[in-house]
PDB file of C-alpha atoms in Angstrom:
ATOM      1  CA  UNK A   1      51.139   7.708  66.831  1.00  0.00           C
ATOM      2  CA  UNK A   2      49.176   4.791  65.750  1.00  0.00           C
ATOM      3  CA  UNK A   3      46.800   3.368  68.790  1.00  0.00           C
ATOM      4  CA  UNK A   4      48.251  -0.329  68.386  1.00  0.00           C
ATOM      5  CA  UNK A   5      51.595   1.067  68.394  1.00  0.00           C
ATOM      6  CA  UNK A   6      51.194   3.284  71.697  1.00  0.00           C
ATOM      7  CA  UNK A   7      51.961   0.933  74.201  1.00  0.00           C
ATOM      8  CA  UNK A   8      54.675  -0.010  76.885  1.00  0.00           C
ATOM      9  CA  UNK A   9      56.680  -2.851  76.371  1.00  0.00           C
ATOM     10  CA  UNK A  10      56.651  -4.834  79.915  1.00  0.00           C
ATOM     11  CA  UNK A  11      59.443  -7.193  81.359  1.00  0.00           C
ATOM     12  CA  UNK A  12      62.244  -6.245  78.410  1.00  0.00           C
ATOM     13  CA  UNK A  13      59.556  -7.639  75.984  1.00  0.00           C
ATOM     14  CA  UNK A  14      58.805 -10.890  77.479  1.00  0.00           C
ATOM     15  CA  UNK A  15      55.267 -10.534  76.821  1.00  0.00           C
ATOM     16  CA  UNK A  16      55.957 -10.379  73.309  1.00  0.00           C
ATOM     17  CA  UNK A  17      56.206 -13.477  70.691  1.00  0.00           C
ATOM     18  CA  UNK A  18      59.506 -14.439  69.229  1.00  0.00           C
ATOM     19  CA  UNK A  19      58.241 -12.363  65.742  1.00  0.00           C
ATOM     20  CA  UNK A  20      57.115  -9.530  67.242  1.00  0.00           C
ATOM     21  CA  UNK A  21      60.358  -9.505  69.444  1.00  0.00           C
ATOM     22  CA  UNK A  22      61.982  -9.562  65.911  1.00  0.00           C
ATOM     23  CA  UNK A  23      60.563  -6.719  64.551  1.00  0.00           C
ATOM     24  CA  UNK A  24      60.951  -4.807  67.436  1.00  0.00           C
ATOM     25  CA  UNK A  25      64.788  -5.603  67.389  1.00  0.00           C
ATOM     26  CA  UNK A  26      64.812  -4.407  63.546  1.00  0.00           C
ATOM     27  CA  UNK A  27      63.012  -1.112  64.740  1.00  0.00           C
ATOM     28  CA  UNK A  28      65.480  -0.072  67.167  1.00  0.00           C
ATOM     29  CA  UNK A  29      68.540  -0.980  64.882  1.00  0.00           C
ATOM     30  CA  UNK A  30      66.912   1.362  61.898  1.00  0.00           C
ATOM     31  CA  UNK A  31      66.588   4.127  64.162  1.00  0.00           C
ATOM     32  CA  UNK A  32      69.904   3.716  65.444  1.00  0.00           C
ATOM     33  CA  UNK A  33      71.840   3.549  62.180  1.00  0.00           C
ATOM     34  CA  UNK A  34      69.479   6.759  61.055  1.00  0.00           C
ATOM     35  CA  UNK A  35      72.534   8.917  61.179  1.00  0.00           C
ATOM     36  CA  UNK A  36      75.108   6.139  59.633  1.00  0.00           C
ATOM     37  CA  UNK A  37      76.319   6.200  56.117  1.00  0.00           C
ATOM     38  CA  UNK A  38      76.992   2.692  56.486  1.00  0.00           C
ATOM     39  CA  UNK A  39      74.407  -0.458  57.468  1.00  0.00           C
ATOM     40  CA  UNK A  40      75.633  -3.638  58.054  1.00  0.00           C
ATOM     41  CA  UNK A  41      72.580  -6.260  58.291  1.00  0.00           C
ATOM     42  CA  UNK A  42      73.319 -10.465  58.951  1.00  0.00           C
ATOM     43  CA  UNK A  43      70.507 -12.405  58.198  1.00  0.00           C
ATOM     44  CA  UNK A  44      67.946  -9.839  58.955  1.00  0.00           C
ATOM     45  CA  UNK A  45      65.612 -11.258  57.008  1.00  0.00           C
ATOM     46  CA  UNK A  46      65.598 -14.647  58.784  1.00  0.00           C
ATOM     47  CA  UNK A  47      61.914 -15.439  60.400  1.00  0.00           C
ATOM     48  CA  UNK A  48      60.083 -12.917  59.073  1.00  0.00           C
ATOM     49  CA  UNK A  49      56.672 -13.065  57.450  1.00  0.00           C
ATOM     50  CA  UNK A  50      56.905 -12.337  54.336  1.00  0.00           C
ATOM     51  CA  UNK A  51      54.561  -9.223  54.718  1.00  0.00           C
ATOM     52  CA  UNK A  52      57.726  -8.021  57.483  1.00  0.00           C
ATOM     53  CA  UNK A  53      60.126  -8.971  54.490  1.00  0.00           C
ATOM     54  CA  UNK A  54      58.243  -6.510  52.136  1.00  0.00           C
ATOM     55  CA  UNK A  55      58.233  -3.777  54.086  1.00  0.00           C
ATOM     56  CA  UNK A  56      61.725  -4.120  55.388  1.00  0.00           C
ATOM     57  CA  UNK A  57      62.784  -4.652  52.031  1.00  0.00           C
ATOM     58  CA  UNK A  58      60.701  -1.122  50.591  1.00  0.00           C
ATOM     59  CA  UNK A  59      62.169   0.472  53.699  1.00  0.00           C
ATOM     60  CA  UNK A  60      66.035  -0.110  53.127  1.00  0.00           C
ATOM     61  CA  UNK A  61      65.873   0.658  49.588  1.00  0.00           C
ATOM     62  CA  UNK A  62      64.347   3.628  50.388  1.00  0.00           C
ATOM     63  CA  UNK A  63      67.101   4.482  52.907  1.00  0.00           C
ATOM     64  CA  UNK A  64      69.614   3.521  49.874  1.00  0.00           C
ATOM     65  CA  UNK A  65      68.241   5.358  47.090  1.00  0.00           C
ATOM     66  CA  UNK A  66      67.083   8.948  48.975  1.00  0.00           C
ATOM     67  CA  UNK A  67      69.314   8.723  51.718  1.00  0.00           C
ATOM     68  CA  UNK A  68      72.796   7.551  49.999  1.00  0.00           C
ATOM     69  CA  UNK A  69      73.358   4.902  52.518  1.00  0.00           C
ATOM     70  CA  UNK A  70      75.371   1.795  51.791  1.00  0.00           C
ATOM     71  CA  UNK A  71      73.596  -1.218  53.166  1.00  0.00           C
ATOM     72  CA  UNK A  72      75.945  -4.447  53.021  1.00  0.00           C
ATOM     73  CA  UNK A  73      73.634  -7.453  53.910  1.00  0.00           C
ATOM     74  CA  UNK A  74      74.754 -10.449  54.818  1.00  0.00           C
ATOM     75  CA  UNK A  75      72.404 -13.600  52.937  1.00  0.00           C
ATOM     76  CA  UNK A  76      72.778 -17.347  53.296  1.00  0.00           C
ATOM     77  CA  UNK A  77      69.626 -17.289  50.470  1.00  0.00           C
ATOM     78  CA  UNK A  78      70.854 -16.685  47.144  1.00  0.00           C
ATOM     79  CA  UNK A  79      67.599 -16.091  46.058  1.00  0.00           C
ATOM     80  CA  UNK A  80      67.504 -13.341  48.267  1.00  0.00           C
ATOM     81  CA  UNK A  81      70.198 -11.653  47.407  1.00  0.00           C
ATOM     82  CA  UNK A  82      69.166 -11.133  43.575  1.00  0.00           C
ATOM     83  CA  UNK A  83      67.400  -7.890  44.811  1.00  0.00           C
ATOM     84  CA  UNK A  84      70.759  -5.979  45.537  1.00  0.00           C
ATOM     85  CA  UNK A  85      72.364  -3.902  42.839  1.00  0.00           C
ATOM     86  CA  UNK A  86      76.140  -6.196  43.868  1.00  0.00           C
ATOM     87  CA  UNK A  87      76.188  -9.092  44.930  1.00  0.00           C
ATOM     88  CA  UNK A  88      79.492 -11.200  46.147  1.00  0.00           C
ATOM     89  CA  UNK A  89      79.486 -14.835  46.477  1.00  0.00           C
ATOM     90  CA  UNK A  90      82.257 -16.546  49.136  1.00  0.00           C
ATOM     91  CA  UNK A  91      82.989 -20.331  49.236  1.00  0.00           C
ATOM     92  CA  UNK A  92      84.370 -22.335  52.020  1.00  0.00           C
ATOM     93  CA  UNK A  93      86.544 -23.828  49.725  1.00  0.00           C
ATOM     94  CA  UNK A  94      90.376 -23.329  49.690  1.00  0.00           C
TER      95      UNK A  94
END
């Protein structure tokens, strides 16, 4: 394991900043859904460096394309979503 990433996590965290707390969050959901055909992600972009963004962003379409997963992501941005392969578009309006 990598030195900076051998560590214990004290106090649920706490110690942590608000972006590493973040990533940390997104680490334990990808392991989770490791075994799921299905990934449902709100925002999950939302206060990430862009760096974070880049390699979330290599990471799920990795998952996609070599491990047949769906991944439905819910994005406010529509510039964001141009990077998915369908995109849906819902209005408020009646």
């Amino acid at each position: 394991m990598p030195e900076h990433l051998d560590r214990e996590i004290e106090q649920e965290g706490l110690s942590l900043s608000v972006g590493q707390r973040k990533k940390l969050m997104i680490l334990k959901l990808l392991i989770r859904a490791k075994e799921a055909s299905v990934i449902i992600l709100d925002e999950i972009e939302a206060g990430l460096d862009q760096n974070a963004r880049r390699v979330l962003e290599r990471y799920l379409n990795e998952c996609r394309q070599t491990g047949g997963k769906i991944i439905l992501m819910i994005e406010h941005d529509a510039a964001e979503a141009l990077q998915f392969d369908q995109t849906f578009r819902f209005s408020g309006e009646g």
